[in-house]
Amino acid sequence: MKKYKGAVFFDYDGTLVDEVDHIKTVTPKTLEAIRRLQDNGYAALLCSGRTKRFLEADIEHFDGAVTCNGSYAEVDGEVLRDIYIEEDLLHEVIDKYFIRDTIIQMDTQDVTYYLHNDEEFFKYFCRLFSLPMEWYAPWKYWEKQHISKLTMNYKAPDVFEDFKKEYADTFECAKHVRENFFDITLKGVTKGDAVVQVADDLGISKENLYAFGDSDNDVEMLKNVGTGIGMGRCSDAVKETADMFTQTTKENGIYHALRELELI
């Protein structure tokens, strides 16, 4: 791996792209800022709940990525972290919660698996968001896969609280901005935990770490860097955590913050 003087971690949804303002890929002004940041010796790293597959529109512009809310990380093509849910535990969750009218997706870095009964839902989902159906595949329970993260879609409002209570010692649960969705990773696996490991592996001290985020699942990441930057329209939890704030994605908030920090 290269030697970097520091690293900047970028959340993706709500930070680099923004559904509210219909920004689906990194803007030219933000790309300019990232290139200048890299030219100045800093690693520019994605840090997202998404898998690598769902970051492919922009991942090539970065030096690496933390994905699936911290379950996986790679820098300069080298895998630094690959934490996955064991088969027995995965089967237990499916057996208990599939019968509660949920839709469970199972994420690897390349393919998202679904249960056979949910195929029509995922076909509809792909049409709705213009996603390639080949990114998805029916789960074959007899084949071992590195499932980095689960996402559960539920109808009954008590499912989320029941799951959190039942698996409090086993899983981390991160609620989506959209209602009735939440991400599931193993206990202790967060963006913040992954940032610490990546920084250690790169030999970068905390004061030379920066992070941009907007949502509750970015809080641990913002806490574990020297300077955490909250985006425009950030959540209340981010407002309580971030060291400084910038504008929205549409207003080129990342560019302006990096200028203010004299990183570009």
PDB file of C-alpha atoms in Angstrom:
ATOM      1  CA  MET A   1       0.000   0.000   0.000  1.00  0.00           C
ATOM      2  CA  LYS A   2       1.010   3.592  -0.519  1.00  0.00           C
ATOM      3  CA  LYS A   3       2.200   5.835   2.284  1.00  0.00           C
ATOM      4  CA  TYR A   4      -0.336   8.568   3.055  1.00  0.00           C
ATOM      5  CA  LYS A   5      -0.011  11.682   5.218  1.00  0.00           C
ATOM      6  CA  GLY A   6      -3.667  11.342   6.230  1.00  0.00           C
ATOM      7  CA  ALA A   7      -7.027   9.917   5.196  1.00  0.00           C
ATOM      8  CA  VAL A   8     -10.485  11.307   4.523  1.00  0.00           C
ATOM      9  CA  PHE A   9     -13.495   8.983   4.784  1.00  0.00           C
ATOM     10  CA  PHE A  10     -16.620   9.821   2.795  1.00  0.00           C
ATOM     11  CA  ASP A  11     -20.069   8.456   3.489  1.00  0.00           C
ATOM     12  CA  TYR A  12     -21.917   7.881   0.211  1.00  0.00           C
ATOM     13  CA  ASP A  13     -25.691   8.389   0.454  1.00  0.00           C
ATOM     14  CA  GLY A  14     -26.523  11.897   1.628  1.00  0.00           C
ATOM     15  CA  THR A  15     -22.876  12.922   1.393  1.00  0.00           C
ATOM     16  CA  LEU A  16     -21.397  12.153  -2.029  1.00  0.00           C
ATOM     17  CA  VAL A  17     -24.786  11.529  -3.637  1.00  0.00           C
ATOM     18  CA  ASP A  18     -28.140  12.881  -2.533  1.00  0.00           C
ATOM     19  CA  GLU A  19     -31.545  11.403  -3.298  1.00  0.00           C
ATOM     20  CA  VAL A  20     -33.298  14.600  -2.187  1.00  0.00           C
ATOM     21  CA  ASP A  21     -31.581  16.667  -4.891  1.00  0.00           C
ATOM     22  CA  HIS A  22     -31.510  13.798  -7.432  1.00  0.00           C
ATOM     23  CA  ILE A  23     -27.690  13.560  -7.415  1.00  0.00           C
ATOM     24  CA  LYS A  24     -26.888   9.954  -8.326  1.00  0.00           C
ATOM     25  CA  THR A  25     -23.112  10.084  -8.833  1.00  0.00           C
ATOM     26  CA  VAL A  26     -20.282  12.196  -7.447  1.00  0.00           C
ATOM     27  CA  THR A  27     -20.483  15.743  -8.822  1.00  0.00           C
ATOM     28  CA  PRO A  28     -17.663  17.262 -10.936  1.00  0.00           C
ATOM     29  CA  LYS A  29     -16.799  19.795  -8.216  1.00  0.00           C
ATOM     30  CA  THR A  30     -16.513  17.072  -5.588  1.00  0.00           C
ATOM     31  CA  LEU A  31     -14.394  14.952  -7.950  1.00  0.00           C
ATOM     32  CA  GLU A  32     -12.088  17.921  -8.441  1.00  0.00           C
ATOM     33  CA  ALA A  33     -11.727  18.224  -4.666  1.00  0.00           C
ATOM     34  CA  ILE A  34     -10.989  14.497  -4.291  1.00  0.00           C
ATOM     35  CA  ARG A  35      -8.299  14.586  -6.987  1.00  0.00           C
ATOM     36  CA  ARG A  36      -6.636  17.584  -5.364  1.00  0.00           C
ATOM     37  CA  LEU A  37      -6.838  15.863  -1.983  1.00  0.00           C
ATOM     38  CA  GLN A  38      -5.104  12.791  -3.416  1.00  0.00           C
ATOM     39  CA  ASP A  39      -2.484  14.946  -5.131  1.00  0.00           C
ATOM     40  CA  ASN A  40      -1.726  16.417  -1.702  1.00  0.00           C
ATOM     41  CA  GLY A  41      -0.926  12.967  -0.294  1.00  0.00           C
ATOM     42  CA  TYR A  42      -4.208  12.029   1.394  1.00  0.00           C
ATOM     43  CA  ALA A  43      -6.130   8.792   0.950  1.00  0.00           C
ATOM     44  CA  ALA A  44      -9.710   9.372  -0.197  1.00  0.00           C
ATOM     45  CA  LEU A  45     -11.805   6.463   1.070  1.00  0.00           C
ATOM     46  CA  LEU A  46     -15.472   5.604   0.726  1.00  0.00           C
ATOM     47  CA  CYS A  47     -17.236   4.551   3.931  1.00  0.00           C
ATOM     48  CA  SER A  48     -20.716   3.265   3.207  1.00  0.00           C
ATOM     49  CA  GLY A  49     -23.444   0.846   4.148  1.00  0.00           C
ATOM     50  CA  ARG A  50     -23.485  -0.226   0.504  1.00  0.00           C
ATOM     51  CA  THR A  51     -21.563  -3.150  -0.971  1.00  0.00           C
ATOM     52  CA  LYS A  52     -18.766  -2.680  -3.509  1.00  0.00           C
ATOM     53  CA  ARG A  53     -21.193  -3.620  -6.271  1.00  0.00           C
ATOM     54  CA  PHE A  54     -23.560  -0.819  -5.310  1.00  0.00           C
ATOM     55  CA  LEU A  55     -20.677   1.675  -5.284  1.00  0.00           C
ATOM     56  CA  GLU A  56     -19.329   0.771  -8.706  1.00  0.00           C
ATOM     57  CA  ALA A  57     -20.464   4.029 -10.350  1.00  0.00           C
ATOM     58  CA  ASP A  58     -17.879   5.965  -8.312  1.00  0.00           C
ATOM     59  CA  ILE A  59     -15.511   3.587  -6.507  1.00  0.00           C
ATOM     60  CA  GLU A  60     -12.781   3.951  -9.149  1.00  0.00           C
ATOM     61  CA  HIS A  61     -12.217   7.564  -8.076  1.00  0.00           C
ATOM     62  CA  PHE A  62     -11.181   6.518  -4.558  1.00  0.00           C
ATOM     63  CA  ASP A  63      -8.151   4.834  -3.006  1.00  0.00           C
ATOM     64  CA  GLY A  64     -10.309   2.267  -1.260  1.00  0.00           C
ATOM     65  CA  ALA A  65     -13.555   1.648   0.544  1.00  0.00           C
ATOM     66  CA  VAL A  66     -15.131   0.568   3.798  1.00  0.00           C
ATOM     67  CA  THR A  67     -18.400  -1.151   2.898  1.00  0.00           C
ATOM     68  CA  CYS A  68     -21.390  -2.814   4.557  1.00  0.00           C
ATOM     69  CA  ASN A  69     -21.214  -0.476   7.573  1.00  0.00           C
ATOM     70  CA  GLY A  70     -17.701  -1.619   8.425  1.00  0.00           C
ATOM     71  CA  SER A  71     -17.798  -5.343   7.653  1.00  0.00           C
ATOM     72  CA  TYR A  72     -15.363  -5.071   4.750  1.00  0.00           C
ATOM     73  CA  ALA A  73     -12.468  -2.763   3.884  1.00  0.00           C
ATOM     74  CA  GLU A  74      -9.829  -2.555   1.202  1.00  0.00           C
ATOM     75  CA  VAL A  75      -7.212   0.052   0.291  1.00  0.00           C
ATOM     76  CA  ASP A  76      -5.113   0.107  -2.883  1.00  0.00           C
ATOM     77  CA  GLY A  77      -6.579  -3.265  -3.854  1.00  0.00           C
ATOM     78  CA  GLU A  78      -5.546  -4.965  -0.593  1.00  0.00           C
ATOM     79  CA  VAL A  79      -8.299  -6.423   1.596  1.00  0.00           C
ATOM     80  CA  LEU A  80      -7.828  -5.246   5.185  1.00  0.00           C
ATOM     81  CA  ARG A  81     -11.051  -6.547   6.702  1.00  0.00           C
ATOM     82  CA  ASP A  82     -13.634  -9.176   5.757  1.00  0.00           C
ATOM     83  CA  ILE A  83     -16.088  -9.948   8.554  1.00  0.00           C
ATOM     84  CA  TYR A  84     -19.071 -12.123   7.735  1.00  0.00           C
ATOM     85  CA  ILE A  85     -22.049 -13.750   9.434  1.00  0.00           C
ATOM     86  CA  GLU A  86     -21.625 -17.460  10.146  1.00  0.00           C
ATOM     87  CA  GLU A  87     -24.000 -19.881   8.427  1.00  0.00           C
ATOM     88  CA  ASP A  88     -25.727 -21.167  11.581  1.00  0.00           C
ATOM     89  CA  LEU A  89     -26.508 -17.655  12.778  1.00  0.00           C
ATOM     90  CA  LEU A  90     -27.737 -16.629   9.342  1.00  0.00           C
ATOM     91  CA  HIS A  91     -30.104 -19.615   9.195  1.00  0.00           C
ATOM     92  CA  GLU A  92     -31.398 -18.831  12.680  1.00  0.00           C
ATOM     93  CA  VAL A  93     -32.312 -15.251  11.753  1.00  0.00           C
ATOM     94  CA  ILE A  94     -34.040 -16.337   8.555  1.00  0.00           C
ATOM     95  CA  ASP A  95     -36.004 -19.084  10.305  1.00  0.00           C
ATOM     96  CA  LYS A  96     -37.207 -16.716  13.028  1.00  0.00           C
ATOM     97  CA  TYR A  97     -37.974 -13.600  11.008  1.00  0.00           C
ATOM     98  CA  PHE A  98     -39.027 -14.767   7.546  1.00  0.00           C
ATOM     99  CA  ILE A  99     -42.294 -15.985   9.078  1.00  0.00           C
ATOM    100  CA  ARG A 100     -42.943 -12.459  10.413  1.00  0.00           C
ATOM    101  CA  ASP A 101     -43.676 -11.111   6.929  1.00  0.00           C
ATOM    102  CA  THR A 102     -40.234  -9.636   6.367  1.00  0.00           C
ATOM    103  CA  ILE A 103     -38.036  -9.426   3.292  1.00  0.00           C
ATOM    104  CA  ILE A 104     -34.415 -10.290   4.043  1.00  0.00           C
ATOM    105  CA  GLN A 105     -31.538  -9.495   1.714  1.00  0.00           C
ATOM    106  CA  MET A 106     -28.065 -10.936   2.224  1.00  0.00           C
ATOM    107  CA  ASP A 107     -25.129  -8.891   0.974  1.00  0.00           C
ATOM    108  CA  THR A 108     -21.778 -10.101  -0.286  1.00  0.00           C
ATOM    109  CA  GLN A 109     -19.473  -7.600  -1.971  1.00  0.00           C
ATOM    110  CA  ASP A 110     -20.529  -8.677  -5.462  1.00  0.00           C
ATOM    111  CA  VAL A 111     -24.019 -10.178  -5.187  1.00  0.00           C
ATOM    112  CA  THR A 112     -27.063  -9.546  -3.022  1.00  0.00           C
ATOM    113  CA  TYR A 113     -29.017 -12.717  -2.274  1.00  0.00           C
ATOM    114  CA  TYR A 114     -32.733 -13.013  -1.605  1.00  0.00           C
ATOM    115  CA  LEU A 115     -35.101 -15.787  -0.559  1.00  0.00           C
ATOM    116  CA  HIS A 116     -36.971 -17.438  -3.437  1.00  0.00           C
ATOM    117  CA  ASN A 117     -40.378 -16.190  -2.261  1.00  0.00           C
ATOM    118  CA  ASP A 118     -39.159 -12.586  -2.549  1.00  0.00           C
ATOM    119  CA  GLU A 119     -38.046 -12.673  -6.182  1.00  0.00           C
ATOM    120  CA  GLU A 120     -40.918 -10.513  -7.461  1.00  0.00           C
ATOM    121  CA  PHE A 121     -40.143  -7.840  -4.868  1.00  0.00           C
ATOM    122  CA  PHE A 122     -36.530  -7.601  -6.049  1.00  0.00           C
ATOM    123  CA  LYS A 123     -37.553  -7.515  -9.710  1.00  0.00           C
ATOM    124  CA  TYR A 124     -39.829  -4.588  -8.858  1.00  0.00           C
ATOM    125  CA  PHE A 125     -37.050  -2.946  -6.804  1.00  0.00           C
ATOM    126  CA  CYS A 126     -34.626  -3.180  -9.739  1.00  0.00           C
ATOM    127  CA  ARG A 127     -37.150  -1.669 -12.132  1.00  0.00           C
ATOM    128  CA  LEU A 128     -37.959   1.126  -9.680  1.00  0.00           C
ATOM    129  CA  PHE A 129     -34.318   2.142  -9.176  1.00  0.00           C
ATOM    130  CA  SER A 130     -32.982   1.112 -12.616  1.00  0.00           C
ATOM    131  CA  LEU A 131     -30.654  -1.523 -11.154  1.00  0.00           C
ATOM    132  CA  PRO A 132     -29.337  -4.552 -13.064  1.00  0.00           C
ATOM    133  CA  MET A 133     -31.144  -7.698 -11.935  1.00  0.00           C
ATOM    134  CA  GLU A 134     -27.853  -9.608 -12.234  1.00  0.00           C
ATOM    135  CA  TRP A 135     -26.716  -7.818  -9.083  1.00  0.00           C
ATOM    136  CA  TYR A 136     -29.229 -10.057  -7.285  1.00  0.00           C
ATOM    137  CA  ALA A 137     -29.545 -13.830  -7.054  1.00  0.00           C
ATOM    138  CA  PRO A 138     -31.712 -16.365  -5.187  1.00  0.00           C
ATOM    139  CA  TRP A 139     -30.028 -17.658  -2.050  1.00  0.00           C
ATOM    140  CA  LYS A 140     -28.852 -21.265  -2.143  1.00  0.00           C
ATOM    141  CA  TYR A 141     -28.666 -22.211   1.511  1.00  0.00           C
ATOM    142  CA  TRP A 142     -26.351 -25.147   0.828  1.00  0.00           C
ATOM    143  CA  GLU A 143     -23.666 -22.877  -0.668  1.00  0.00           C
ATOM    144  CA  LYS A 144     -21.416 -21.016   1.753  1.00  0.00           C
ATOM    145  CA  GLN A 145     -21.186 -17.290   1.104  1.00  0.00           C
ATOM    146  CA  HIS A 146     -19.425 -14.439   2.884  1.00  0.00           C
ATOM    147  CA  ILE A 147     -22.538 -12.521   3.939  1.00  0.00           C
ATOM    148  CA  SER A 148     -21.219  -9.173   5.179  1.00  0.00           C
ATOM    149  CA  LYS A 149     -24.556  -7.612   6.054  1.00  0.00           C
ATOM    150  CA  LEU A 150     -28.275  -8.305   6.193  1.00  0.00           C
ATOM    151  CA  THR A 151     -31.011  -5.822   5.398  1.00  0.00           C
ATOM    152  CA  MET A 152     -34.508  -6.475   6.695  1.00  0.00           C
ATOM    153  CA  ASN A 153     -37.671  -4.900   5.317  1.00  0.00           C
ATOM    154  CA  TYR A 154     -40.612  -5.286   7.690  1.00  0.00           C
ATOM    155  CA  LYS A 155     -44.278  -4.359   7.931  1.00  0.00           C
ATOM    156  CA  ALA A 156     -45.155  -4.891  11.600  1.00  0.00           C
ATOM    157  CA  PRO A 157     -43.723  -1.965  13.613  1.00  0.00           C
ATOM    158  CA  ASP A 158     -42.555  -4.189  16.478  1.00  0.00           C
ATOM    159  CA  VAL A 159     -40.146  -6.232  14.310  1.00  0.00           C
ATOM    160  CA  PHE A 160     -37.280  -3.744  14.583  1.00  0.00           C
ATOM    161  CA  GLU A 161     -37.498  -3.395  18.366  1.00  0.00           C
ATOM    162  CA  ASP A 162     -37.993  -7.145  18.842  1.00  0.00           C
ATOM    163  CA  PHE A 163     -34.933  -7.928  16.740  1.00  0.00           C
ATOM    164  CA  LYS A 164     -32.756  -5.368  18.535  1.00  0.00           C
ATOM    165  CA  LYS A 165     -33.793  -6.773  21.910  1.00  0.00           C
ATOM    166  CA  GLU A 166     -33.409 -10.431  20.969  1.00  0.00           C
ATOM    167  CA  TYR A 167     -29.995  -9.969  19.341  1.00  0.00           C
ATOM    168  CA  ALA A 168     -28.621  -7.134  21.476  1.00  0.00           C
ATOM    169  CA  ASP A 169     -25.461  -9.116  22.220  1.00  0.00           C
ATOM    170  CA  THR A 170     -25.047 -10.447  18.682  1.00  0.00           C
ATOM    171  CA  PHE A 171     -25.811  -7.747  16.115  1.00  0.00           C
ATOM    172  CA  GLU A 172     -25.588  -4.036  15.397  1.00  0.00           C
ATOM    173  CA  CYS A 173     -28.781  -2.593  13.878  1.00  0.00           C
ATOM    174  CA  ALA A 174     -28.786   0.602  11.793  1.00  0.00           C
ATOM    175  CA  LYS A 175     -32.133   2.050  10.728  1.00  0.00           C
ATOM    176  CA  HIS A 176     -32.425   3.354   7.157  1.00  0.00           C
ATOM    177  CA  VAL A 177     -33.621   6.833   6.302  1.00  0.00           C
ATOM    178  CA  ARG A 178     -36.506   5.076   4.587  1.00  0.00           C
ATOM    179  CA  GLU A 179     -38.906   3.662   7.139  1.00  0.00           C
ATOM    180  CA  ASN A 180     -39.217  -0.091   7.695  1.00  0.00           C
ATOM    181  CA  PHE A 181     -35.669  -0.989   6.624  1.00  0.00           C
ATOM    182  CA  PHE A 182     -32.673  -1.691   8.822  1.00  0.00           C
ATOM    183  CA  ASP A 183     -29.142  -3.024   8.305  1.00  0.00           C
ATOM    184  CA  ILE A 184     -27.699  -5.833  10.413  1.00  0.00           C
ATOM    185  CA  THR A 185     -23.984  -6.438  11.046  1.00  0.00           C
ATOM    186  CA  LEU A 186     -22.187  -8.420  13.715  1.00  0.00           C
ATOM    187  CA  LYS A 187     -21.844  -6.853  17.164  1.00  0.00           C
ATOM    188  CA  GLY A 188     -19.032  -4.323  17.330  1.00  0.00           C
ATOM    189  CA  VAL A 189     -18.872  -3.933  13.553  1.00  0.00           C
ATOM    190  CA  THR A 190     -19.468  -0.282  12.691  1.00  0.00           C
ATOM    191  CA  LYS A 191     -18.053   2.308  10.346  1.00  0.00           C
ATOM    192  CA  GLY A 192     -16.168   3.755  13.309  1.00  0.00           C
ATOM    193  CA  ASP A 193     -14.597   0.434  14.240  1.00  0.00           C
ATOM    194  CA  ALA A 194     -13.483  -0.085  10.630  1.00  0.00           C
ATOM    195  CA  VAL A 195     -12.016   3.422  10.371  1.00  0.00           C
ATOM    196  CA  VAL A 196      -9.797   2.720  13.391  1.00  0.00           C
ATOM    197  CA  GLN A 197      -8.486  -0.512  11.863  1.00  0.00           C
ATOM    198  CA  VAL A 198      -7.848   1.050   8.446  1.00  0.00           C
ATOM    199  CA  ALA A 199      -6.008   3.973  10.039  1.00  0.00           C
ATOM    200  CA  ASP A 200      -3.871   1.573  12.095  1.00  0.00           C
ATOM    201  CA  ASP A 201      -3.042  -0.488   9.017  1.00  0.00           C
ATOM    202  CA  LEU A 202      -2.062   2.668   7.125  1.00  0.00           C
ATOM    203  CA  GLY A 203      -0.074   4.051  10.055  1.00  0.00           C
ATOM    204  CA  ILE A 204      -2.113   7.265  10.233  1.00  0.00           C
ATOM    205  CA  SER A 205      -2.710   8.988  13.565  1.00  0.00           C
ATOM    206  CA  LYS A 206      -6.170  10.166  14.608  1.00  0.00           C
ATOM    207  CA  GLU A 207      -5.400  13.869  14.171  1.00  0.00           C
ATOM    208  CA  ASN A 208      -4.783  13.226  10.467  1.00  0.00           C
ATOM    209  CA  LEU A 209      -8.125  11.483   9.950  1.00  0.00           C
ATOM    210  CA  TYR A 210     -11.214  13.273   8.625  1.00  0.00           C
ATOM    211  CA  ALA A 211     -14.717  12.054   7.822  1.00  0.00           C
ATOM    212  CA  PHE A 212     -17.861  13.380   6.157  1.00  0.00           C
ATOM    213  CA  GLY A 213     -21.294  12.023   7.072  1.00  0.00           C
ATOM    214  CA  ASP A 214     -24.960  12.855   7.410  1.00  0.00           C
ATOM    215  CA  SER A 215     -26.795   9.955   9.099  1.00  0.00           C
ATOM    216  CA  ASP A 216     -26.978   8.144  12.422  1.00  0.00           C
ATOM    217  CA  ASN A 217     -24.837   5.263  11.138  1.00  0.00           C
ATOM    218  CA  ASP A 218     -22.022   7.792  10.552  1.00  0.00           C
ATOM    219  CA  VAL A 219     -21.800   8.836  14.204  1.00  0.00           C
ATOM    220  CA  GLU A 220     -19.183   6.264  15.268  1.00  0.00           C
ATOM    221  CA  MET A 221     -17.092   7.134  12.219  1.00  0.00           C
ATOM    222  CA  LEU A 222     -17.232  10.848  13.063  1.00  0.00           C
ATOM    223  CA  LYS A 223     -16.242  10.118  16.667  1.00  0.00           C
ATOM    224  CA  ASN A 224     -13.189   8.082  15.679  1.00  0.00           C
ATOM    225  CA  VAL A 225     -11.472  10.668  13.487  1.00  0.00           C
ATOM    226  CA  GLY A 226      -9.666  13.872  14.343  1.00  0.00           C
ATOM    227  CA  THR A 227     -12.214  16.042  12.523  1.00  0.00           C
ATOM    228  CA  GLY A 228     -15.757  14.917  11.758  1.00  0.00           C
ATOM    229  CA  ILE A 229     -17.737  17.007   9.274  1.00  0.00           C
ATOM    230  CA  GLY A 230     -21.535  16.978   9.163  1.00  0.00           C
ATOM    231  CA  MET A 231     -23.192  17.544   5.800  1.00  0.00           C
ATOM    232  CA  GLY A 232     -26.101  19.883   5.183  1.00  0.00           C
ATOM    233  CA  ARG A 233     -29.401  18.233   6.216  1.00  0.00           C
ATOM    234  CA  CYS A 234     -27.545  15.923   8.610  1.00  0.00           C
ATOM    235  CA  SER A 235     -29.387  14.044  11.359  1.00  0.00           C
ATOM    236  CA  ASP A 236     -29.727  15.283  14.933  1.00  0.00           C
ATOM    237  CA  ALA A 237     -27.241  12.647  16.093  1.00  0.00           C
ATOM    238  CA  VAL A 238     -24.647  13.952  13.621  1.00  0.00           C
ATOM    239  CA  LYS A 239     -25.339  17.522  14.751  1.00  0.00           C
ATOM    240  CA  GLU A 240     -24.447  16.456  18.292  1.00  0.00           C
ATOM    241  CA  THR A 241     -21.256  14.668  17.182  1.00  0.00           C
ATOM    242  CA  ALA A 242     -19.581  16.516  14.305  1.00  0.00           C
ATOM    243  CA  ASP A 243     -16.759  18.993  14.890  1.00  0.00           C
ATOM    244  CA  MET A 244     -17.793  21.238  12.010  1.00  0.00           C
ATOM    245  CA  PHE A 245     -20.510  21.497   9.387  1.00  0.00           C
ATOM    246  CA  THR A 246     -20.698  22.208   5.692  1.00  0.00           C
ATOM    247  CA  GLN A 247     -23.283  22.667   2.956  1.00  0.00           C
ATOM    248  CA  THR A 248     -25.284  20.016   1.118  1.00  0.00           C
ATOM    249  CA  THR A 249     -23.976  17.860  -1.713  1.00  0.00           C
ATOM    250  CA  LYS A 250     -25.696  20.098  -4.269  1.00  0.00           C
ATOM    251  CA  GLU A 251     -23.988  23.129  -2.723  1.00  0.00           C
ATOM    252  CA  ASN A 252     -20.546  21.458  -3.035  1.00  0.00           C
ATOM    253  CA  GLY A 253     -20.223  21.049   0.714  1.00  0.00           C
ATOM    254  CA  ILE A 254     -17.270  18.656   0.497  1.00  0.00           C
ATOM    255  CA  TYR A 255     -15.255  21.006  -1.707  1.00  0.00           C
ATOM    256  CA  HIS A 256     -15.837  23.974   0.600  1.00  0.00           C
ATOM    257  CA  ALA A 257     -15.015  22.016   3.768  1.00  0.00           C
ATOM    258  CA  LEU A 258     -11.760  20.639   2.334  1.00  0.00           C
ATOM    259  CA  ARG A 259     -10.795  24.178   1.346  1.00  0.00           C
ATOM    260  CA  GLU A 260     -11.608  25.457   4.839  1.00  0.00           C
ATOM    261  CA  LEU A 261      -9.507  22.676   6.370  1.00  0.00           C
ATOM    262  CA  GLU A 262      -6.670  23.572   3.957  1.00  0.00           C
ATOM    263  CA  LEU A 263      -6.479  19.998   2.690  1.00  0.00           C
ATOM    264  CA  ILE A 264      -6.817  21.194  -0.910  1.00  0.00           C
TER     265      ILE A 264
END
